[in-house]
C-alpha positions as a printed NumPy array, in Angstrom:
array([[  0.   ,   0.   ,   0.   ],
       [  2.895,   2.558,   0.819],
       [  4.618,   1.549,  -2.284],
       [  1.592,   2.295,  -4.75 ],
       [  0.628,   5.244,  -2.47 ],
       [  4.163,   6.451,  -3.116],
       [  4.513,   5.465,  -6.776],
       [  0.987,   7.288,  -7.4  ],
       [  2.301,  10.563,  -6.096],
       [  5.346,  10.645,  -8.145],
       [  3.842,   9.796, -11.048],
       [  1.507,  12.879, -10.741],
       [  4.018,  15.201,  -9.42 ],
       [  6.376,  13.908, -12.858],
       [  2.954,  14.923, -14.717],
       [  2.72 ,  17.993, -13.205],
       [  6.214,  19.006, -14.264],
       [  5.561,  18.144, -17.564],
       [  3.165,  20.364, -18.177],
       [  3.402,  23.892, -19.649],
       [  1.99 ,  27.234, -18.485],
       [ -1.235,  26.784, -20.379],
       [ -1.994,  23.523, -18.272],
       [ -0.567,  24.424, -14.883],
       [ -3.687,  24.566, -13.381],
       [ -4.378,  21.041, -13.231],
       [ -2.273,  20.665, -10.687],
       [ -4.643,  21.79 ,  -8.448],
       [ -6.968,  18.757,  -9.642],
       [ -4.335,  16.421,  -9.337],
       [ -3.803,  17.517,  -5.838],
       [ -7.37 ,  17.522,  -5.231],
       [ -6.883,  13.873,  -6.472],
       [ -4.55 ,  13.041,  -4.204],
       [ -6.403,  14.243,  -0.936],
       [ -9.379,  12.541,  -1.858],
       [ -7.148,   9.217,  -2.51 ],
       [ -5.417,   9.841,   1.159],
       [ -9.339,   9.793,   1.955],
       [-10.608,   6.837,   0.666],
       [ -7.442,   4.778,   1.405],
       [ -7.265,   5.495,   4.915],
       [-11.439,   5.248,   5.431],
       [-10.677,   1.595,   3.932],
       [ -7.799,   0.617,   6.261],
       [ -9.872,   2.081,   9.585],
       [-13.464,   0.467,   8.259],
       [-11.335,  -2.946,   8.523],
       [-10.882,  -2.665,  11.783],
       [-14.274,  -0.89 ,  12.453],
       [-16.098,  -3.818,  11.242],
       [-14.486,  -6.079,  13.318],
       [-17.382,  -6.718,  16.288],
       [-15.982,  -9.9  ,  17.321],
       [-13.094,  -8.303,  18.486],
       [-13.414,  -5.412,  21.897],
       [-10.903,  -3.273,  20.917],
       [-12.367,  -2.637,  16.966],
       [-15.794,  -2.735,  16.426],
       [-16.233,   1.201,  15.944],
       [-17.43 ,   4.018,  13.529],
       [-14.479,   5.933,  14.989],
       [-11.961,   3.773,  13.51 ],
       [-12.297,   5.35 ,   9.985],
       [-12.207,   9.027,  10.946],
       [ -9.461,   8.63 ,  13.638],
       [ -7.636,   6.817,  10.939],
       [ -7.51 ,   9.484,   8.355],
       [ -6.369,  12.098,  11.583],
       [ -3.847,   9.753,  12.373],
       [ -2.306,   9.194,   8.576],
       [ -2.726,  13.44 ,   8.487],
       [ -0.382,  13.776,  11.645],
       [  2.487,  10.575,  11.305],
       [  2.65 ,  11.66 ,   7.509],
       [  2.915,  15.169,   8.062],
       [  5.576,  14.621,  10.463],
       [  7.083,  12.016,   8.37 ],
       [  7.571,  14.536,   5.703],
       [  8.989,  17.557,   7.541],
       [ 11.583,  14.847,   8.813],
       [ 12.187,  14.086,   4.98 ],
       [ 12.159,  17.747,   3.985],
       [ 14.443,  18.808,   6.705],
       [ 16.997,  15.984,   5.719],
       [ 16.668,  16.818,   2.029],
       [ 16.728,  20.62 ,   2.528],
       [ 19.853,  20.398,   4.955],
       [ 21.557,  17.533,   2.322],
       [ 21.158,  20.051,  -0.236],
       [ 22.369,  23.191,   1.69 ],
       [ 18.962,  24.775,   1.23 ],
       [ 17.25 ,  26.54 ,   4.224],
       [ 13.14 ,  26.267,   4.803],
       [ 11.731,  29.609,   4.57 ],
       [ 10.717,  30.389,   8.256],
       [  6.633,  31.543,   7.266],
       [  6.323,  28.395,   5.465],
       [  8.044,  26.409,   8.839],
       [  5.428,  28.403,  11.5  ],
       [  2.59 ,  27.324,   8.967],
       [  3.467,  23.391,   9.07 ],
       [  4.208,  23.829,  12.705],
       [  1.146,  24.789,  13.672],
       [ -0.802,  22.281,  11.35 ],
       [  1.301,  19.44 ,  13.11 ],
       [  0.288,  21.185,  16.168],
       [ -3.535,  20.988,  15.162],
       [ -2.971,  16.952,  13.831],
       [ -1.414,  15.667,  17.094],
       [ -3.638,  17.522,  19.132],
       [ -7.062,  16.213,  16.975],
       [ -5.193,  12.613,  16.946],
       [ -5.046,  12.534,  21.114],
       [ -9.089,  13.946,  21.12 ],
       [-10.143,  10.956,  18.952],
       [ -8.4  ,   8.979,  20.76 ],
       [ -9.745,   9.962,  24.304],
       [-13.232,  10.365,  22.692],
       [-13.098,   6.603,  21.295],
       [-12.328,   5.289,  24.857],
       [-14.351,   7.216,  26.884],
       [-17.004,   5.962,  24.298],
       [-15.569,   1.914,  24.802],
       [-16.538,   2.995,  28.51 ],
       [-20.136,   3.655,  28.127],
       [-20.569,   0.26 ,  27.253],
       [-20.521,  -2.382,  29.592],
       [-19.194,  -5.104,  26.943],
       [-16.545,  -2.646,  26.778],
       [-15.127,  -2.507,  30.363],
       [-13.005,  -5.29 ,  30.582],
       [-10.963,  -4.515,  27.553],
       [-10.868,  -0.855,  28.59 ],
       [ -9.648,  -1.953,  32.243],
       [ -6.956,  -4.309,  30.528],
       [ -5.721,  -1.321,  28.253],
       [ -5.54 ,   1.414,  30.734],
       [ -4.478,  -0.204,  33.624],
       [ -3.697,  -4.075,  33.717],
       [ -2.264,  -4.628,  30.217],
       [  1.546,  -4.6  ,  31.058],
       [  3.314,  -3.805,  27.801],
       [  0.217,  -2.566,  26.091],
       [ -0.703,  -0.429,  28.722],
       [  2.995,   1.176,  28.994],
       [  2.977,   1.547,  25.018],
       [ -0.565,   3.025,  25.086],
       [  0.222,   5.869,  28.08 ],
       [  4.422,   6.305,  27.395],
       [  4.058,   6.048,  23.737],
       [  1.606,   7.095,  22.562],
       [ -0.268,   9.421,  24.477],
       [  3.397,  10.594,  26.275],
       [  5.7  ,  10.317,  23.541],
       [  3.806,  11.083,  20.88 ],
       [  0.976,  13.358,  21.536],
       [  2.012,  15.055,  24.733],
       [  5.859,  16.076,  24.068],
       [  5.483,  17.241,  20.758],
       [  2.62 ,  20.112,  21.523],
       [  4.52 ,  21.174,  24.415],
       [  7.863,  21.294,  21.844],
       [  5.711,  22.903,  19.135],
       [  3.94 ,  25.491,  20.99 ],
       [  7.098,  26.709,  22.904],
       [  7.937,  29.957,  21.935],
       [ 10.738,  30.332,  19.583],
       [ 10.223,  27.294,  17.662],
       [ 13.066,  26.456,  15.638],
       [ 13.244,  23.683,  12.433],
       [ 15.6  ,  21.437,  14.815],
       [ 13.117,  21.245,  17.457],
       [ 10.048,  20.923,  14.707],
       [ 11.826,  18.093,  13.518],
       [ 12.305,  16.6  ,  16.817],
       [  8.825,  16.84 ,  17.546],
       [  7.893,  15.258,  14.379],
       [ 10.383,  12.441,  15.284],
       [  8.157,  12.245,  18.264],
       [  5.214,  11.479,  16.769],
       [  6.6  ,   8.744,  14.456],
       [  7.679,   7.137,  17.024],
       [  3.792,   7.436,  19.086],
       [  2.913,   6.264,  15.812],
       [  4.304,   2.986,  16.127],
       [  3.499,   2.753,  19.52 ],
       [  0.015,   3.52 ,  18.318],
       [  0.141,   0.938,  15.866],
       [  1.496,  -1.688,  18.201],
       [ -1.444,  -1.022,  20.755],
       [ -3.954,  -1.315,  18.21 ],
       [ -3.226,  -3.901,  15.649],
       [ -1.532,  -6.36 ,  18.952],
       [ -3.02 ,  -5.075,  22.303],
       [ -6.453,  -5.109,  20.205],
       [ -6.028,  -9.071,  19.278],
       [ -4.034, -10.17 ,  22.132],
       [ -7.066,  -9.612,  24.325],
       [ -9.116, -12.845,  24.747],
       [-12.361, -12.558,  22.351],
       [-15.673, -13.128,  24.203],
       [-17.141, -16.315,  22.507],
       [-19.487, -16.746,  24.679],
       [-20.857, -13.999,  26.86 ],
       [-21.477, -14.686,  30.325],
       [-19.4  , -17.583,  30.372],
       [-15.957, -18.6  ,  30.947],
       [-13.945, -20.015,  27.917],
       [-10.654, -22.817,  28.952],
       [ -9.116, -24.798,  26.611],
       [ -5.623, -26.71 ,  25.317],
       [ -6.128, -24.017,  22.307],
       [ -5.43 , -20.87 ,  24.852],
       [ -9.081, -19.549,  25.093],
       [ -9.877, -16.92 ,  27.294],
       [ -6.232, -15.701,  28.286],
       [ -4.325, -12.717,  27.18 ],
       [ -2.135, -13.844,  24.253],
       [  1.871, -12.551,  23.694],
       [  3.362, -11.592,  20.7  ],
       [  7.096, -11.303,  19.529],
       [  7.979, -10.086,  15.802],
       [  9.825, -12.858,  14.108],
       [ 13.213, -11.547,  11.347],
       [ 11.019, -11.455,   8.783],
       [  8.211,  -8.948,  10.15 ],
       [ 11.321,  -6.819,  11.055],
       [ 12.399,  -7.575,   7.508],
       [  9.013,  -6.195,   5.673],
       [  8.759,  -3.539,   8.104],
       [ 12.393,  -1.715,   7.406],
       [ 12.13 ,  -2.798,   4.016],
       [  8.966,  -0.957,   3.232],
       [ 10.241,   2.179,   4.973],
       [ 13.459,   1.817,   2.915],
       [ 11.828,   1.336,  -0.277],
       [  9.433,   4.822,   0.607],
       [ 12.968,   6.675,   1.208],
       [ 14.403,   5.41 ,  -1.78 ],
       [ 11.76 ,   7.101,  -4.024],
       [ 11.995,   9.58 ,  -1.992],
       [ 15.388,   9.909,  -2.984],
       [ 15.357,   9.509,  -6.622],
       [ 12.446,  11.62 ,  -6.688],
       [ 13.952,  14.703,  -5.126],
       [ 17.419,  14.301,  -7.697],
       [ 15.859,  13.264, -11.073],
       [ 12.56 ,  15.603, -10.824],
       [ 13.78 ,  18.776,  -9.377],
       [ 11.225,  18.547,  -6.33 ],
       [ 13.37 ,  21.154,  -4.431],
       [ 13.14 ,  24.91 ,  -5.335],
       [ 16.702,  25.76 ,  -6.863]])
């Protein structure tokens, strides 16, 4: 998905380029394009998880939109990490309006990502079904509950506004802060995808489940070589077009 995302976008922006002053304004459309494709894709990934009832942690009309405000503030931050590289590799400097403006719209993603988040649990909470997986996230889930409260809510939610809204902010500590949220992110990630199915599903309600197949105890996970394998080599394959982008299409104002 993040290499045909990625492959999409240079494709337009090598379109764009292409084109002379009589058909610049499509790229407007094409950006338009773009938004709407973030849109959809990320709708898709969070409905997948938002139709799962059988599992207490998914089962939510939240998952889509918080979702799309979570892909807004890891890819935001994501790029100004990129951009700063590529700006300092070429001995460019960002123009300091254009840094306050993406600041302050990281500012306004983290801040929207940690309200969907609190709204989505204090929702979970209404509901008595609910409780028990709430209880094991916030308080009794060990290495979920540290990666939920240090990571993500800490680490990447908490530390970054208080970095970004401190005056005199400068494109080292911006970039910091995004670093910051990458990294709540994938503690993000990890809470969700594992914490979410390493809690016991409720087969049947009212009852407990025991069996030689594990039923009705909290499950552990360890990443194997080759999940750390697809995971580095996705991220290295996104920086690699990355790369050739910004030298053979002249992404970077001269």
């Amino acid at each position: 998905m993040m290499f045909y995302s990625g492959f999409f976008a240079i494709v337009a922006a090598y379109l764009v380029t292409l084109m002379d002053r009589s058909l610049a304004g499509y790229n407007k459309v094409l950006g338009f394009l773009a938004f709407f494709w973030r849109l959809a894709l990320t709708t898709a990934t969070g409905s997948i998880f938002g139709f799962l009832v059988a599992r207490s942690a998914y089962g939510s009309a939240l998952m889509a939109p918080m979702f799309i405000i979570y892909s807004f503030a890891y890819g935001l931050a994501a790029f100004l990490i990129v951009q700063g590289s590529m700006y300092a590799w070429n001995n460019l400097k960002l123009d300091e309006g254009i840094l306050a403006r993406m600041k302050n719209l990281l500012a306004v993603f983290v801040g929207a990502a940690l309200y969907f988040t609190a709204v989505m649990h204090l929702t979970s909470l209404y509901f008595a079904r609910q409780t028990d997986y709430e209880r094991f996230l916030l308080l009794d889930g060990g290495i979920y509950t540290a990666a939920f409260w240090l990571g993500q809510v800490l680490i990447g939610g908490i530390l970054p506004l208080v970095l970004l809204f401190a005056p005199g902010a400068t494109q080292t500590r911006v970039i910091a802060a995004s670093v910051l949220v990458v990294l709540g992110g994938l503690a993000q990630m990890f809470v969700t995808i594992v914490g979410g199915q390493a809690f016991p599903l409720e087969m049947f309600p009212g009852y407990a489940v025991s069996s030689t197949f594990q039923d009705g105890i909290v499950n552990s996970y360890s990443p194997v070589l080759g999940e750390f394998a697809l995971g580095f080599g996705g991220i290295a394959l996104a920086f690699l077009i990355t790369v050739v982008a910004v030298r053979v299409l002249r992404f970077l104002p001269q």
